[in-house]
CSV table of C-alpha atoms in Angstrom, one decimal:
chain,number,residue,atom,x,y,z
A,1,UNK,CA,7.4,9.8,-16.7
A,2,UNK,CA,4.2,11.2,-17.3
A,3,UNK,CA,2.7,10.9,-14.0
A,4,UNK,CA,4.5,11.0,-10.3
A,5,UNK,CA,3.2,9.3,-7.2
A,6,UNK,CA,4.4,8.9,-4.1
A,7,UNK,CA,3.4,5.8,-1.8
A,8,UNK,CA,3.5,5.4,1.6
A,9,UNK,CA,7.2,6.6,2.9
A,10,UNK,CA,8.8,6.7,-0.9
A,11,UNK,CA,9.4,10.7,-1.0
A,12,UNK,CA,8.9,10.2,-4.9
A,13,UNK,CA,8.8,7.3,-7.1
A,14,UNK,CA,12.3,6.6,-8.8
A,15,UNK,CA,12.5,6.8,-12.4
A,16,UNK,CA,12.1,3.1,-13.6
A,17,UNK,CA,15.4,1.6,-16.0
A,18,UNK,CA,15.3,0.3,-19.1
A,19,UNK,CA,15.4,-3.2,-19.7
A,20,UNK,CA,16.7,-4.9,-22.9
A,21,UNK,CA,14.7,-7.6,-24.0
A,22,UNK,CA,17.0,-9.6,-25.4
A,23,UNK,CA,19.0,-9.4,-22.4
A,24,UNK,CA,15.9,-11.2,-20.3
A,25,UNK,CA,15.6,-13.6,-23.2
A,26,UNK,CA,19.2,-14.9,-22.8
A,27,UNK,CA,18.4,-15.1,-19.1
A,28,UNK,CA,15.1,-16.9,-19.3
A,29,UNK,CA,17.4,-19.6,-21.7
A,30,UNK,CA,20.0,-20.0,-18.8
A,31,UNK,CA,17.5,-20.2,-16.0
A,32,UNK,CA,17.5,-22.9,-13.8
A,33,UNK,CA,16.0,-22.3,-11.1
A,34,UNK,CA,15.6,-20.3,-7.6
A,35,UNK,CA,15.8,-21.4,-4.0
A,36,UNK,CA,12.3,-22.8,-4.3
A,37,UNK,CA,13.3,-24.9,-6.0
A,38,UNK,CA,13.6,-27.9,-3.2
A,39,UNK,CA,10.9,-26.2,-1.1
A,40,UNK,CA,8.7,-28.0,1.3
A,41,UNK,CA,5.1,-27.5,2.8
A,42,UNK,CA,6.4,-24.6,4.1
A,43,UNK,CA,7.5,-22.9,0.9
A,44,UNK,CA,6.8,-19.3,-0.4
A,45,UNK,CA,4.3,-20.6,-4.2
A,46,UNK,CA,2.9,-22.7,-3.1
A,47,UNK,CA,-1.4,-22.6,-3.1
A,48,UNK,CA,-2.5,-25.8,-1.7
A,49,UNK,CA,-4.8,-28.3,-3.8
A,50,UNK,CA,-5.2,-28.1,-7.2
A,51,UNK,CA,-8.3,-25.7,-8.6
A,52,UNK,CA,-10.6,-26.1,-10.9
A,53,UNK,CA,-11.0,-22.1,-11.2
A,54,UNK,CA,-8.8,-22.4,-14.4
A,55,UNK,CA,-8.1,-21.1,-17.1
A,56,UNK,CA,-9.2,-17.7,-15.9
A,57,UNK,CA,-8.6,-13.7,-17.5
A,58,UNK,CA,-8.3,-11.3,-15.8
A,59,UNK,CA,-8.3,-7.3,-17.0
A,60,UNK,CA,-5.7,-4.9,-16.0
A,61,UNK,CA,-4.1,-1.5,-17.2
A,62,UNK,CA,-2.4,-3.4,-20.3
A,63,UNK,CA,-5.0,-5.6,-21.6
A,64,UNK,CA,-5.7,-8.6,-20.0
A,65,UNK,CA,-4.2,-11.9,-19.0
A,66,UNK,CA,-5.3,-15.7,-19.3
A,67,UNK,CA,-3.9,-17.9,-16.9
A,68,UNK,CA,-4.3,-21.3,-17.8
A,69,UNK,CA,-3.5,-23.8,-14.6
A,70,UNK,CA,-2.8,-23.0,-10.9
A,71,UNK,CA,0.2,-20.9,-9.9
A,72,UNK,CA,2.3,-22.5,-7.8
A,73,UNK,CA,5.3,-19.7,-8.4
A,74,UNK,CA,4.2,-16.7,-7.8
A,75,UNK,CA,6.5,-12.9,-7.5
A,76,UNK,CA,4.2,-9.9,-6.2
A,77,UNK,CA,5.6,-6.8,-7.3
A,78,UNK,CA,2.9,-4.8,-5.4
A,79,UNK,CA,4.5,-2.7,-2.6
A,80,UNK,CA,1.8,-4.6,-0.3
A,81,UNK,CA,0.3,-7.3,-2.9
A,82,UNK,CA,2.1,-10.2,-1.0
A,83,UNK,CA,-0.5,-9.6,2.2
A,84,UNK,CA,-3.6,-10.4,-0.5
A,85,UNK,CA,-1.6,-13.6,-2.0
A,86,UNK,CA,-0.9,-14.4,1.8
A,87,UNK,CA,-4.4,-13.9,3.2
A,88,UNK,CA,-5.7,-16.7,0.3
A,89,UNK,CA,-2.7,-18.9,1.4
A,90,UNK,CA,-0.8,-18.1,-1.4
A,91,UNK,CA,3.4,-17.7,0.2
A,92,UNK,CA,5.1,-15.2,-2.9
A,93,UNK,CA,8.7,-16.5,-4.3
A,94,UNK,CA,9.4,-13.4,-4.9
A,95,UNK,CA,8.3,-9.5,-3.6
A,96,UNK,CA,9.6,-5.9,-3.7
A,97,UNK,CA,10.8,-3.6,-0.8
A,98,UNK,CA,8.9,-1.0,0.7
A,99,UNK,CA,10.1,0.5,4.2
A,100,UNK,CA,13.4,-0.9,3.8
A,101,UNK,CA,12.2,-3.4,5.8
A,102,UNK,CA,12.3,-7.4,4.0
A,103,UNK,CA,8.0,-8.0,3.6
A,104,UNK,CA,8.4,-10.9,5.6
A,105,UNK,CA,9.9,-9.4,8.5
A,106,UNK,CA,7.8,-8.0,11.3
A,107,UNK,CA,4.5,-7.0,10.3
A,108,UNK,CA,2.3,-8.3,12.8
A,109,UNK,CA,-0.4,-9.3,10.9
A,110,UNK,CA,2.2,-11.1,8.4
A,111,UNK,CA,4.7,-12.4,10.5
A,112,UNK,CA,2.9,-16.4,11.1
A,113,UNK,CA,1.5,-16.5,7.4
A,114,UNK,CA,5.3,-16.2,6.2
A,115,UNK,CA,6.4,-19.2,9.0
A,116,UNK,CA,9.8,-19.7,8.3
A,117,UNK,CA,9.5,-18.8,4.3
A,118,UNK,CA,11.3,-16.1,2.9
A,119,UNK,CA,10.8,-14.2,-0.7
A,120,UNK,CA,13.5,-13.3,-2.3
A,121,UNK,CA,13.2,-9.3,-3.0
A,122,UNK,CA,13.2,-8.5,-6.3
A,123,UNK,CA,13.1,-5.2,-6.3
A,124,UNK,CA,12.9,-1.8,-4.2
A,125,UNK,CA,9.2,0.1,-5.7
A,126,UNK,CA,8.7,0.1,-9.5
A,127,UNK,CA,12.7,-0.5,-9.8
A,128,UNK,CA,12.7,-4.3,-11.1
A,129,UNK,CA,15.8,-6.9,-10.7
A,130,UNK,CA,14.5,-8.7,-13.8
A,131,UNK,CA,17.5,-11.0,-13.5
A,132,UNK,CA,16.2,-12.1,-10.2
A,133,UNK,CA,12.5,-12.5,-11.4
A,134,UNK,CA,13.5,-15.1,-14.2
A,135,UNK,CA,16.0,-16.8,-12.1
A,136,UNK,CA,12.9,-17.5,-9.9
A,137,UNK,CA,10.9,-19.2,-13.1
A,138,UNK,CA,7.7,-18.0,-11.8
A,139,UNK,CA,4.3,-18.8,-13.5
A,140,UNK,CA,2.6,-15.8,-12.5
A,141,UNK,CA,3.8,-12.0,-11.4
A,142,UNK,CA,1.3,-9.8,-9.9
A,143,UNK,CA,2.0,-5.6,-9.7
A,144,UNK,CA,-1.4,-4.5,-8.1
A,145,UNK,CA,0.1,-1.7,-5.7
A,146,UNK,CA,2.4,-0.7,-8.3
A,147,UNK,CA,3.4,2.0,-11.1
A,148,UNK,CA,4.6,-0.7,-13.4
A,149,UNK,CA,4.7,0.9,-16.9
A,150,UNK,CA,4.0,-0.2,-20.2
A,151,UNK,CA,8.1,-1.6,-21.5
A,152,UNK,CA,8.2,-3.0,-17.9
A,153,UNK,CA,4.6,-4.7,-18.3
A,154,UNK,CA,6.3,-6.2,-21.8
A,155,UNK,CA,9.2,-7.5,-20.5
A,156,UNK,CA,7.9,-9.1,-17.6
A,157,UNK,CA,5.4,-11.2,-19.6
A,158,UNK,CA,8.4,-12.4,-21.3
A,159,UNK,CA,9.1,-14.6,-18.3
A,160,UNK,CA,6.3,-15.2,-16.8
A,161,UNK,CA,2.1,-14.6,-17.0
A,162,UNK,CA,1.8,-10.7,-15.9
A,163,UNK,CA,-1.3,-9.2,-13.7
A,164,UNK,CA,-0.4,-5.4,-14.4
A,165,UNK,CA,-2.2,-2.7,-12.2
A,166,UNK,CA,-6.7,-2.4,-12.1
A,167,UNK,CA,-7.5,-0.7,-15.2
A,168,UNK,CA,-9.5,2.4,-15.0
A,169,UNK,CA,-7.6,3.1,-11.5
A,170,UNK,CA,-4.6,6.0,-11.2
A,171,UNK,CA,-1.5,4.3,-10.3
A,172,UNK,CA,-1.4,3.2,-6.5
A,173,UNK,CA,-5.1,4.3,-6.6
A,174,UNK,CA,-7.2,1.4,-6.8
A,175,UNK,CA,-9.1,0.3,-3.5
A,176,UNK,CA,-7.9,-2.4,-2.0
A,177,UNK,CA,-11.2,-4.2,-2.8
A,178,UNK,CA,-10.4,-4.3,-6.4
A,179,UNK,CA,-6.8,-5.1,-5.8
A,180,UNK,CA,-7.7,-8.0,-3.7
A,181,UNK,CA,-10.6,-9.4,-6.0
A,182,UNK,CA,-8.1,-9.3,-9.1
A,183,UNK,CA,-5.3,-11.3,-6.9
A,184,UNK,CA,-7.7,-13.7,-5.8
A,185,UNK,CA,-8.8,-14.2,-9.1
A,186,UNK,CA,-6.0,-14.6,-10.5
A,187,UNK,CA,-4.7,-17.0,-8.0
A,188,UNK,CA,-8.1,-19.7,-8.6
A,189,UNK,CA,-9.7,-18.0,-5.7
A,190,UNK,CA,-12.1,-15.2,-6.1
A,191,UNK,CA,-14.7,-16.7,-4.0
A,192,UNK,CA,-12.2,-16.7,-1.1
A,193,UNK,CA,-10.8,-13.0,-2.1
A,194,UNK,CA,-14.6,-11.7,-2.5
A,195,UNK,CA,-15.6,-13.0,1.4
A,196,UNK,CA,-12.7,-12.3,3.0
A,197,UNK,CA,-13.6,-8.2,1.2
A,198,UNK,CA,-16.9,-8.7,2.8
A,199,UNK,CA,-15.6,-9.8,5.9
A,200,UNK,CA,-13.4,-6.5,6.4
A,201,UNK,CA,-16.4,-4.2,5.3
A,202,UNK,CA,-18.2,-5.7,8.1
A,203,UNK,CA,-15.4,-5.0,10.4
A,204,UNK,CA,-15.7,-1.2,9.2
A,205,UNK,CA,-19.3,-1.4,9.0
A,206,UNK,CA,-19.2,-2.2,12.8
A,207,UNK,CA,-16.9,0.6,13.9
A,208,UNK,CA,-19.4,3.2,11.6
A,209,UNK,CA,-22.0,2.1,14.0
A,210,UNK,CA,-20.2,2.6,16.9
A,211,UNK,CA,-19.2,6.0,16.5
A,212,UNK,CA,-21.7,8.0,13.9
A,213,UNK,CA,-19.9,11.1,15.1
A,214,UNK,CA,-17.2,10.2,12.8
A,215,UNK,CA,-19.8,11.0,10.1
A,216,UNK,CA,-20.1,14.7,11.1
A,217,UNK,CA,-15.8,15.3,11.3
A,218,UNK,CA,-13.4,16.1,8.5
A,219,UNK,CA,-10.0,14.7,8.7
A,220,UNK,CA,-6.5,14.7,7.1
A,221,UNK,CA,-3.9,12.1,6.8
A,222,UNK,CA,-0.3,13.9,6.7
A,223,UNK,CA,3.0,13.7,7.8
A,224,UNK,CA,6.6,15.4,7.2
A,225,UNK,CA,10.1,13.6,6.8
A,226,UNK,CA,12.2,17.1,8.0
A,227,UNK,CA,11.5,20.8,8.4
A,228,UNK,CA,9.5,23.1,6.4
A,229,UNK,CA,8.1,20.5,4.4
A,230,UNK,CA,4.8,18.8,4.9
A,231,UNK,CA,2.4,16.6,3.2
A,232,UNK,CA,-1.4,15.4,3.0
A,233,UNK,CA,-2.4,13.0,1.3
A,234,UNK,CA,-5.3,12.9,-1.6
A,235,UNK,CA,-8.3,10.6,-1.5
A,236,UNK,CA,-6.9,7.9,-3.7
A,237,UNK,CA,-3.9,7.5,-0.7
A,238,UNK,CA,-4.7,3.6,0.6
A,239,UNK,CA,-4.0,5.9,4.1
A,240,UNK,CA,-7.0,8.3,3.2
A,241,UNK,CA,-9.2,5.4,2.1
A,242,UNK,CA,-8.9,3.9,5.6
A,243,UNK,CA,-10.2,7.1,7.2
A,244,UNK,CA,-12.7,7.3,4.7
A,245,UNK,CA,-14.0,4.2,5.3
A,246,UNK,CA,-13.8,4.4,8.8
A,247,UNK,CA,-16.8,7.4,8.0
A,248,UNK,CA,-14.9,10.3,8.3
A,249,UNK,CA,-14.7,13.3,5.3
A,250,UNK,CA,-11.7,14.0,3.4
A,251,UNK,CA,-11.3,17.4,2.8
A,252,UNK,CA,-11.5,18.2,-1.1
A,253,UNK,CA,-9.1,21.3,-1.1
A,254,UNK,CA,-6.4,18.3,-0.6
A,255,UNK,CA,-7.0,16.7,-4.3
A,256,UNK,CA,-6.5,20.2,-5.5
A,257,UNK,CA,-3.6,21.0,-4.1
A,258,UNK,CA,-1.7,17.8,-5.7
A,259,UNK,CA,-0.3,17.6,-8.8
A,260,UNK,CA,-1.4,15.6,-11.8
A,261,UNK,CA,-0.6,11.8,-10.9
A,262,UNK,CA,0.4,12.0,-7.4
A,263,UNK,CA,-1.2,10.9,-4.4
A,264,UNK,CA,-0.2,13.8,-1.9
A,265,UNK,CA,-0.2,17.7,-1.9
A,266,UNK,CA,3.4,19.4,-0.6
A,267,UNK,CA,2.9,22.2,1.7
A,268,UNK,CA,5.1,24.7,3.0
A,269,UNK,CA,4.7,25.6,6.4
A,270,UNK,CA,3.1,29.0,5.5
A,271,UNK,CA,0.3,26.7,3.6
A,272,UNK,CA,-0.9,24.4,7.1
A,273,UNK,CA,-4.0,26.1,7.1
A,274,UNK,CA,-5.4,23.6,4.8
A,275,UNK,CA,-4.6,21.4,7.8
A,276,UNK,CA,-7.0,22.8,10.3
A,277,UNK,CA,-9.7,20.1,10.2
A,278,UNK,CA,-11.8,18.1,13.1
A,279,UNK,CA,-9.2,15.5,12.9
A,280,UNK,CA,-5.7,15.7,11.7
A,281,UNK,CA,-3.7,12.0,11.7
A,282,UNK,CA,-0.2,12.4,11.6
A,283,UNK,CA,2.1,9.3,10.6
A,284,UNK,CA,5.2,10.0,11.8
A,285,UNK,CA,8.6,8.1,12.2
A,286,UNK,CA,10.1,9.3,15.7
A,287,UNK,CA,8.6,11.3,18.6
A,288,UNK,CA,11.7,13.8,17.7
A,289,UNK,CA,9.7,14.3,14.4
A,290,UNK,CA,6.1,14.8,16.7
A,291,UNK,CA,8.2,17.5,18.8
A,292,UNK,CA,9.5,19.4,15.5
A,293,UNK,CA,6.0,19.4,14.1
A,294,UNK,CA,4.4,20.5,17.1
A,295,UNK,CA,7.4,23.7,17.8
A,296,UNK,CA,6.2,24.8,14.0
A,297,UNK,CA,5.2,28.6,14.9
A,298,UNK,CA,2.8,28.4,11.9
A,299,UNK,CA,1.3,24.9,13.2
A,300,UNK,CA,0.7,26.3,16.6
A,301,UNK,CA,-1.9,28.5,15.4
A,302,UNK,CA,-3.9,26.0,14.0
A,303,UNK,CA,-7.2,25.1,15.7
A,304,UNK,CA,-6.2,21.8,15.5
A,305,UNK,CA,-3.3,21.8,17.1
A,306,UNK,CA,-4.4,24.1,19.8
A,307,UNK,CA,-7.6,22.1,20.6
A,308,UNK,CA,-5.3,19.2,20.6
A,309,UNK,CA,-7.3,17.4,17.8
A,310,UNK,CA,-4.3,16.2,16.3
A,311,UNK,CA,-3.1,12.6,16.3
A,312,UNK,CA,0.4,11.4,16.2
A,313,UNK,CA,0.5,7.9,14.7
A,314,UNK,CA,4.0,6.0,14.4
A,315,UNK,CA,4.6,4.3,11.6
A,316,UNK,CA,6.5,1.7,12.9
A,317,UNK,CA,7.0,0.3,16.6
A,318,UNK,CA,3.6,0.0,17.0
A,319,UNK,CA,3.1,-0.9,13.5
A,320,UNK,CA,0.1,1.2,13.0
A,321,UNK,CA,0.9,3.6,10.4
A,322,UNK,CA,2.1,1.0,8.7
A,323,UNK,CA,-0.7,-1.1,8.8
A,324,UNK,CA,-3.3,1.4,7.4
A,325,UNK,CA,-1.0,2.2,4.7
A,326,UNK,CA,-0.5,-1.1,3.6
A,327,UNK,CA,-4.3,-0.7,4.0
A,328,UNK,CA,-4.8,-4.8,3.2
A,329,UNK,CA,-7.2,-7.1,4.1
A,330,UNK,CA,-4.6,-8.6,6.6
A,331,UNK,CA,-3.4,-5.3,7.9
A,332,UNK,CA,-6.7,-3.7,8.3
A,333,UNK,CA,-7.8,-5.7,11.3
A,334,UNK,CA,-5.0,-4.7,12.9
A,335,UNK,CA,-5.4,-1.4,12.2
A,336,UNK,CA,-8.7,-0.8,13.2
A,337,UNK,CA,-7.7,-2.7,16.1
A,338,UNK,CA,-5.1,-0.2,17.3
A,339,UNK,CA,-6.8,3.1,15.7
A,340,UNK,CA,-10.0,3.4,17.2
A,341,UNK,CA,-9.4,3.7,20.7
A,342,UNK,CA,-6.5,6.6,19.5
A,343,UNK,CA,-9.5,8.1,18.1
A,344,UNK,CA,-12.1,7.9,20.3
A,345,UNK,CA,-9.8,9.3,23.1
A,346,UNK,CA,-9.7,12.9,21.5
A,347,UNK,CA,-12.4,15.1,22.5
């Protein structure tokens, strides 16, 4: 792999198998059909009324992509494209797995738009069930949020129209805005995707003119999964861009400190320094983790710390790490919902 990212809880993407093409040819012959198949209003594909959008091309990392006619199957293979197809009332057939959680499970902001639909999962990250995809028959596969690679991009299309990764964007990089725009489009509805972008940088305009201060403080976003080892994400994190957009400054030294291709710098206790900032945001995923983080000798004699500047964010149970790493235009209301007053409460 030439490049190595790391999203949201993945420790490090998994190297990606081969697939045969004439394996997924054979299967695409002997498809027949997924469960929905014999689904109702209530069905993951389906879009609503016919659209005159079509045909439409869209540009991505491997060329670009006409669709001709309306989607009415559609697999996401985004880790969080299935919240833009959701958001334009579009229900995915078929999605991957992030947080070992299914995508349709609890999210809040999620949970009603799915009803009583479930995608099948297709996948775990960039590791595609191709078997399950065809067996699906979809009409359109969308991999926004995704590391999808070249052979993977070639096999895929294959089955079913492909709308790879932004070009000009790293991997996982893109901001959502562009990710969203290139879903609507090519779902028929880029007028739709392109207001409901302007209404959520209203909704971040608003809270920048509520607190100006943020303006003036830098901030991290970082967390650690077990001793000794820590993390901070880059600027191109969908965690970071949050923050960012919120109006604080992302500390540069961060981007250095990463590799080639990855979205987050490893640091070893001895290294926290680069961790002393106005605001540091941990996301964390139990208050025994806060506790471990907070007994580090070398943490303790960070400003940060010792100013109680810091921020412990769960990832889970509230969903609010979580919902700015998804960092969609469904998760971000609900973010910005629970974040500011967590914010606003440090001094």
């Amino acid at each position: 792999m030439s490049t190595r990212t790391r999203p949201g809880l993945a420790r490090m993407a998994r190297h990606l198998p081969r697939v045969a093409v004439a394996a997924v040819a054979a299967l695409l012959l002997a498809a027949c059909g997924g469960e929905g198949d014999k689904a109702g209003s209530d069905a993951p594909g389906k879009g609503g009324a016919a659209s005159t959008a079509f045909p439409v091309t869209v540009e991505h990392k491997y060329g670009s992509t006409t669709i001709e006619a309306e989607p009415n199957r559609v697999v996401t293979l985004g880790l969080s494209d299935q919240d833009a197809a959701l958001a334009l009332g579009v229900k995915p057939i078929g999605a991957v797995d992030w947080f070992k959680e299914e995508p349709y499970g609890k999210w809040p902001w999620t949970k009603e738009l799915w009803g009583s639909a479930k995608p099948q999962i297709v996948g775990e990250r960039d590791e595609y069930n191709v078997e399950k995809i065809a067996a699906l028959e979809p009409d359109l596969i969308i991999a926004q949020y995704s590391g999808m690679k070249k052979e993977q991009y070639e096999t895929l299309s294959k089955i079913a129209k492909v709308v790879a990764q932004p070009k000009g964007h790293p991997d996982y990089g893109a901001p959502w805005q562009v990710m969203t725009e290139q879903i609507g489009k090519a779902l028929g509805k880029e007028g739709a995707a392109k207001k409901k972008i302007a209404d959520i940088d209203e909704r971040f305009k608003a809270v920048r003119g509520k607190h100006p201060e943020f303006a003036d403080l830098t901030l991290v976003v970082a967390d650690s999964f077990e001793a000794g080892k820590y993390s901070a994400f880059t600027r191109s994190d969908p965690k970071s861009i949050f923050f960012e957009e919120l109006g604080f400054q992302l500390k540069p030294e961060i981007d250095k400190l990463a590799q080639p291709g990855w979205n987050v710098a490893e640091l070893s206790a001895e290294k926290l320094d680069v961790l002393d900032v106005d605001r540091l945001v941990w996301v964390t995923s139990s208050s025994e983790s806060d506790e471990r983080i907070k007994a580090e000798p070398f943490y303790k004699k960070l400003k940060v710390s010792q100013d109680k500047r810091d921020l412990f964010v769960p990832y889970q149970d509230p969903d609010v790490g979580a919902a700015f790493s998804f960092n969609t235009v469904l998760s971000i209301p609900y973010a910005l919902d629970e974040i500011e007053p967590l914010l606003t409460a440090i001094k």
